[in-house]
PDB file of C-alpha atoms in Angstrom:
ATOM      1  CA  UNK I   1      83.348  56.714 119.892  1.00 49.00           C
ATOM      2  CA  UNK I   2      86.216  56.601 122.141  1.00 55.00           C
ATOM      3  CA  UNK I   3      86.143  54.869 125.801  1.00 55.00           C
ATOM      4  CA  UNK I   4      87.552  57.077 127.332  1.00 59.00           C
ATOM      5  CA  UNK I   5      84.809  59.824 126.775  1.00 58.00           C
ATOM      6  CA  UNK I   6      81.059  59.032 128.693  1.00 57.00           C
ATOM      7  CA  UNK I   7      78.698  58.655 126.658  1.00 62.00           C
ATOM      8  CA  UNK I   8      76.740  61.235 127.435  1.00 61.00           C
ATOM      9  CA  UNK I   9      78.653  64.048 125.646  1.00 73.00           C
ATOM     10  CA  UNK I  10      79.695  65.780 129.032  1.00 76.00           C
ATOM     11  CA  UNK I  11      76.103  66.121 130.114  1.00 79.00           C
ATOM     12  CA  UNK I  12      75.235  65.153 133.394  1.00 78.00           C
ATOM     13  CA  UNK I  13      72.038  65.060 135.625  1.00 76.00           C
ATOM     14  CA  UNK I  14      71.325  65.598 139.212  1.00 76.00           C
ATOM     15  CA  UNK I  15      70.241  62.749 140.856  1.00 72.00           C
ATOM     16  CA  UNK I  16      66.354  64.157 142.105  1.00 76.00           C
ATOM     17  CA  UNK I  17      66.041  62.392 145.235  1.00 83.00           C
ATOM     18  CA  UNK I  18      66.658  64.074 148.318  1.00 84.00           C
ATOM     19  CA  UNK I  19      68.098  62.648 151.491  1.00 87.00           C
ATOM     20  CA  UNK I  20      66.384  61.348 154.040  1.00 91.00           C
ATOM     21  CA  UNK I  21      69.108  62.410 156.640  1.00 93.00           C
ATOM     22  CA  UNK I  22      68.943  65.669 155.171  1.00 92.00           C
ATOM     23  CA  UNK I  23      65.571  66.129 155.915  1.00 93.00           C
ATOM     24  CA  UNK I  24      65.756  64.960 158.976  1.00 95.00           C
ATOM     25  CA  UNK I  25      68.732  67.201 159.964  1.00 96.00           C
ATOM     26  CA  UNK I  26      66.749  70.021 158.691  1.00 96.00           C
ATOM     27  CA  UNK I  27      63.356  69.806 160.456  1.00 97.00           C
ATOM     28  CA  UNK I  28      65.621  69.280 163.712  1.00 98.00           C
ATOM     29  CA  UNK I  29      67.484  72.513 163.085  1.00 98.00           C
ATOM     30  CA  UNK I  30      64.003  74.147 162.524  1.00 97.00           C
ATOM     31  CA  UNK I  31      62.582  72.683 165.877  1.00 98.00           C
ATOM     32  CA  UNK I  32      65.691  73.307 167.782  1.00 98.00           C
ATOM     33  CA  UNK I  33      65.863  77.365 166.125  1.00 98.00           C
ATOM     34  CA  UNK I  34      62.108  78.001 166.663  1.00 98.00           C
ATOM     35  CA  UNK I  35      62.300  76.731 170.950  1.00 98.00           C
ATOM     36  CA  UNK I  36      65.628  79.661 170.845  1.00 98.00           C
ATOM     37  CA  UNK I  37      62.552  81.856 168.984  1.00 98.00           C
ATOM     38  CA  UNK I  38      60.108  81.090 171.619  1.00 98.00           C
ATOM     39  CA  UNK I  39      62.149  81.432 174.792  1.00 97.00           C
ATOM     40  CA  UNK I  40      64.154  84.772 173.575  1.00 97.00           C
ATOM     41  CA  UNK I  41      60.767  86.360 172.672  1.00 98.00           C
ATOM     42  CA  UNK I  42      58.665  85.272 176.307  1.00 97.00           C
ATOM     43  CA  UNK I  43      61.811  86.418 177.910  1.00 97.00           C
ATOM     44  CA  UNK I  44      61.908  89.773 176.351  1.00 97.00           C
ATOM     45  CA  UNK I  45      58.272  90.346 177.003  1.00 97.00           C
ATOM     46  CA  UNK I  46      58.607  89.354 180.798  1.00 96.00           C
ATOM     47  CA  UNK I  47      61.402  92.083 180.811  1.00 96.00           C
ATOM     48  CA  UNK I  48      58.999  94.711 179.043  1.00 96.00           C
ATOM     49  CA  UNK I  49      56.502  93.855 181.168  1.00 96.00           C
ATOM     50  CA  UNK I  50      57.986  94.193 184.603  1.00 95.00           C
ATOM     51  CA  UNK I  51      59.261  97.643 183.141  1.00 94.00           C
ATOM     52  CA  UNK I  52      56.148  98.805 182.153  1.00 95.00           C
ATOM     53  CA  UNK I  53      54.611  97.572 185.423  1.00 93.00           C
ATOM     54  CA  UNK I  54      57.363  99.731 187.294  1.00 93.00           C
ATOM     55  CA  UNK I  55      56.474 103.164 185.388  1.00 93.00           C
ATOM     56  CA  UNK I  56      53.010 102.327 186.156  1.00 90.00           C
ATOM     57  CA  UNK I  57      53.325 101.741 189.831  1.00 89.00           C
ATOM     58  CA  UNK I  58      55.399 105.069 189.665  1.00 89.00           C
ATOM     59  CA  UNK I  59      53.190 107.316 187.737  1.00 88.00           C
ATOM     60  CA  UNK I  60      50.230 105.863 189.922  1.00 86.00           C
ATOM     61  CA  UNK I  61      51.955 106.896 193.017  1.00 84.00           C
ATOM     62  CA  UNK I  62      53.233 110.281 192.144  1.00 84.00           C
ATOM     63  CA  UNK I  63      49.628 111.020 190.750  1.00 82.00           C
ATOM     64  CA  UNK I  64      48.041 109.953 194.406  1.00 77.00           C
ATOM     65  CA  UNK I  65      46.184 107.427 192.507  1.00 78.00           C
ATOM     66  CA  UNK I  66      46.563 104.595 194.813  1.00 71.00           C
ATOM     67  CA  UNK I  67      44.451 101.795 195.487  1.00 67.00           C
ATOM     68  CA  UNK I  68      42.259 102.117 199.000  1.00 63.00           C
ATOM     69  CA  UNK I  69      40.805  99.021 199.689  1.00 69.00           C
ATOM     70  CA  UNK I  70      38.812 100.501 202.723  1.00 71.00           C
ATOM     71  CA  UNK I  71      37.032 103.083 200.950  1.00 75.00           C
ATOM     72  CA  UNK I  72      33.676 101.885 199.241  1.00 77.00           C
ATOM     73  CA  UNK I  73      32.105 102.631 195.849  1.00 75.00           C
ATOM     74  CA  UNK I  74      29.395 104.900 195.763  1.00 81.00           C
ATOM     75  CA  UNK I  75      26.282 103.938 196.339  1.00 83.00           C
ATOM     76  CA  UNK I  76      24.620 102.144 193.876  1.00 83.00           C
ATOM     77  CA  UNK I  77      26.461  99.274 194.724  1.00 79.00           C
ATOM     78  CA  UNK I  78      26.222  95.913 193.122  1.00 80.00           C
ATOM     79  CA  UNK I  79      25.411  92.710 195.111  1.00 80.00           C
ATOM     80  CA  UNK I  80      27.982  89.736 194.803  1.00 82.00           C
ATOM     81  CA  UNK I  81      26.000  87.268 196.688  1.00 87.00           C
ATOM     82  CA  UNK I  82      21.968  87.474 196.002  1.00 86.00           C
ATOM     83  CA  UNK I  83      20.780  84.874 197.793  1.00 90.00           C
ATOM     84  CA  UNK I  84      22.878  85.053 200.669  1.00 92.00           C
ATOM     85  CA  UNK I  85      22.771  88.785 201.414  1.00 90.00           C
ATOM     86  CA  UNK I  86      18.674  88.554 200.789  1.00 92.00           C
ATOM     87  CA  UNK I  87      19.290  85.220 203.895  1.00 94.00           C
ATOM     88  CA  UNK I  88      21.552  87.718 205.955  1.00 93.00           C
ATOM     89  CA  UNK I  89      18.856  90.876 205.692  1.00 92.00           C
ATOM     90  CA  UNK I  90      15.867  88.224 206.146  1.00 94.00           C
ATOM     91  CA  UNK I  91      17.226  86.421 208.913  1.00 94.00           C
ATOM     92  CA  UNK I  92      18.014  90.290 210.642  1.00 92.00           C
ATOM     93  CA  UNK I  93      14.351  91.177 210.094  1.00 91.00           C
ATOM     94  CA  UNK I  94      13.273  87.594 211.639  1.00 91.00           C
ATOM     95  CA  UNK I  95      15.395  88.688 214.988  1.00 90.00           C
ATOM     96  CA  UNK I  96      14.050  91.945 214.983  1.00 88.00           C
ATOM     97  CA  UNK I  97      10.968  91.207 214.643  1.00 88.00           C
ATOM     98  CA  UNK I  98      11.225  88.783 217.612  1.00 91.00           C
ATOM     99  CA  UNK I  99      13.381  90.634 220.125  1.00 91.00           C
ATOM    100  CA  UNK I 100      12.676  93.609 222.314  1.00 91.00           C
ATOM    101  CA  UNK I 101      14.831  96.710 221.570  1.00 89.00           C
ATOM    102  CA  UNK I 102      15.122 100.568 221.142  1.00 87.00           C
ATOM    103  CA  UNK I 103      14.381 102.474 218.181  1.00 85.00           C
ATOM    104  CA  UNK I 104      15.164 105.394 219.602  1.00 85.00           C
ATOM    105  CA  UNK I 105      16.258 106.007 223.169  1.00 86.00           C
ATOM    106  CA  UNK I 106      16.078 110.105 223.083  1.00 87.00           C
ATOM    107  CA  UNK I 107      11.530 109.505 222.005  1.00 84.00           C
ATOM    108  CA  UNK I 108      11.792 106.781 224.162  1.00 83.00           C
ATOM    109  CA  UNK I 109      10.431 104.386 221.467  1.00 84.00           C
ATOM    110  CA  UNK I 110      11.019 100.471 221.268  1.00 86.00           C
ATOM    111  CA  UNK I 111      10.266  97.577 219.271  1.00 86.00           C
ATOM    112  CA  UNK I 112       8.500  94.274 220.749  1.00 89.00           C
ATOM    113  CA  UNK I 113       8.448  90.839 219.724  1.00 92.00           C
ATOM    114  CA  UNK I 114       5.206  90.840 216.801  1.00 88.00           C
ATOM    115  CA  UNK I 115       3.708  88.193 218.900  1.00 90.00           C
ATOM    116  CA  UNK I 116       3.425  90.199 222.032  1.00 90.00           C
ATOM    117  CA  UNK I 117       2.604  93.635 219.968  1.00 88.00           C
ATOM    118  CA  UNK I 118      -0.928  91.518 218.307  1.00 90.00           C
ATOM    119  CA  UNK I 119      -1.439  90.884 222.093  1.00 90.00           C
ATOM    120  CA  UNK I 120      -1.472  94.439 223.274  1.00 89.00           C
ATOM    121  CA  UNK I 121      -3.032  95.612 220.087  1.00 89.00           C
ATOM    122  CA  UNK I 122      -6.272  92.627 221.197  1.00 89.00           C
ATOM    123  CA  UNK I 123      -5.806  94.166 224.555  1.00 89.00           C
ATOM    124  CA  UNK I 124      -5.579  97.839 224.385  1.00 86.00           C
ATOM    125  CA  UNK I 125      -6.767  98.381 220.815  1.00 85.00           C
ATOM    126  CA  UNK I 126      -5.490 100.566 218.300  1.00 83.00           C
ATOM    127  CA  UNK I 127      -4.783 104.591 219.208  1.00 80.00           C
ATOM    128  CA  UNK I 128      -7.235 107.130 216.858  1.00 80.00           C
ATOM    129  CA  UNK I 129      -5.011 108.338 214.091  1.00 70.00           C
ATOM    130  CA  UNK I 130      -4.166 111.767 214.477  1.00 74.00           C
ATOM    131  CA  UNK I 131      -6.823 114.288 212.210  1.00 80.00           C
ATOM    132  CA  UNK I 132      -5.492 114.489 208.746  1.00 77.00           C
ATOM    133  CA  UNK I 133      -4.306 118.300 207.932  1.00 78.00           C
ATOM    134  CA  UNK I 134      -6.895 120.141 206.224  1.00 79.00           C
ATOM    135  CA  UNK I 135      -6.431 121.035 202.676  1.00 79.00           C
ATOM    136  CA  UNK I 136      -5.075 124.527 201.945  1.00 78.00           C
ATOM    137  CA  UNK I 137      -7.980 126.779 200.934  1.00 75.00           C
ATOM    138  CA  UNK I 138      -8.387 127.684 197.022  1.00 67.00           C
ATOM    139  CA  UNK I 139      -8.194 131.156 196.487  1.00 65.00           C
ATOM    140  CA  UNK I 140     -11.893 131.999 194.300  1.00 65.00           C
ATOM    141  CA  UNK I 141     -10.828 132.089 190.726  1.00 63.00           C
ATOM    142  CA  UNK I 142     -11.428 135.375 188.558  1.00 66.00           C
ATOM    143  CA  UNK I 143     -13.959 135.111 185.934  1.00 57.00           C
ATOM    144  CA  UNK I 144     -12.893 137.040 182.571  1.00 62.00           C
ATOM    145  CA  UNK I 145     -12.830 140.466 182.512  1.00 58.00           C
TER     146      UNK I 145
END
């Protein structure tokens, strides 16, 4: 053998360890590429998005399709608040039923406090009802011919 020639008859093998540096280097290049990924993409959609709402406003107008806050669903509608619209309609009844007031100025008929109407009622009585209507005569039925 000669010393000048390796001895490894020109054969020669990677070395199979991989840099840490390398890695390194490449995991920052992957973090720094997929932020660029991130912010290009939510920027395009925010652009998209404002178009889209544009056209929308547009087509919305031109079809008279506004939105009119005033106007109210139709009736059913649903509650929001239960318990405090069944307080609000409650507490109305309670002052009602404690306050004088007209039910109908034109008949000439009013509402009294309740405590003041059992008064008149132990006072005065109650009115006969009016006779009910009499029931429509039945025509005789026909026997069978």
């Amino acid at each position: 053998m000669d010393a000048t020639e390796p001895a490894g008859h020109g054969v020669a093998a990677e070395p199979d360890v991989v840099s840490t540096k390398t890695v390194v280097r490449f995991g920052i290049l992957l973090a720094i590429l997929s932020a660029v990924a991130m912010l290009s993409m939510a920027a395009l959609f925010k652009f998209l998005e404002r178009g889209a709402d544009r056209r929308d406003a547009a087509e919305t107008a031109e079809a008279g399709l506004g939105r009119r806050e005033a106007r109210l669903p139709p009736p059913p509608r649903l509650q929001v608040d239960g318990a405090r619209h069944w307080q609000e309609f409650r507490s109305a009844e309670e002052r009602r039923l404690a306050t004088y007031g007209w039910m109908d100025r034109g008949s000439g008929a009013v509402h009294i406090p309740i405590e003041k109407a059992m008064e008149v009622v132990l006072d005065r009585g109650v009115a006969p009802l009016p006779p009910a209507p009499a029931p429509p005569a039945a025509a005789p039925a026909e026997g069978p011919r």
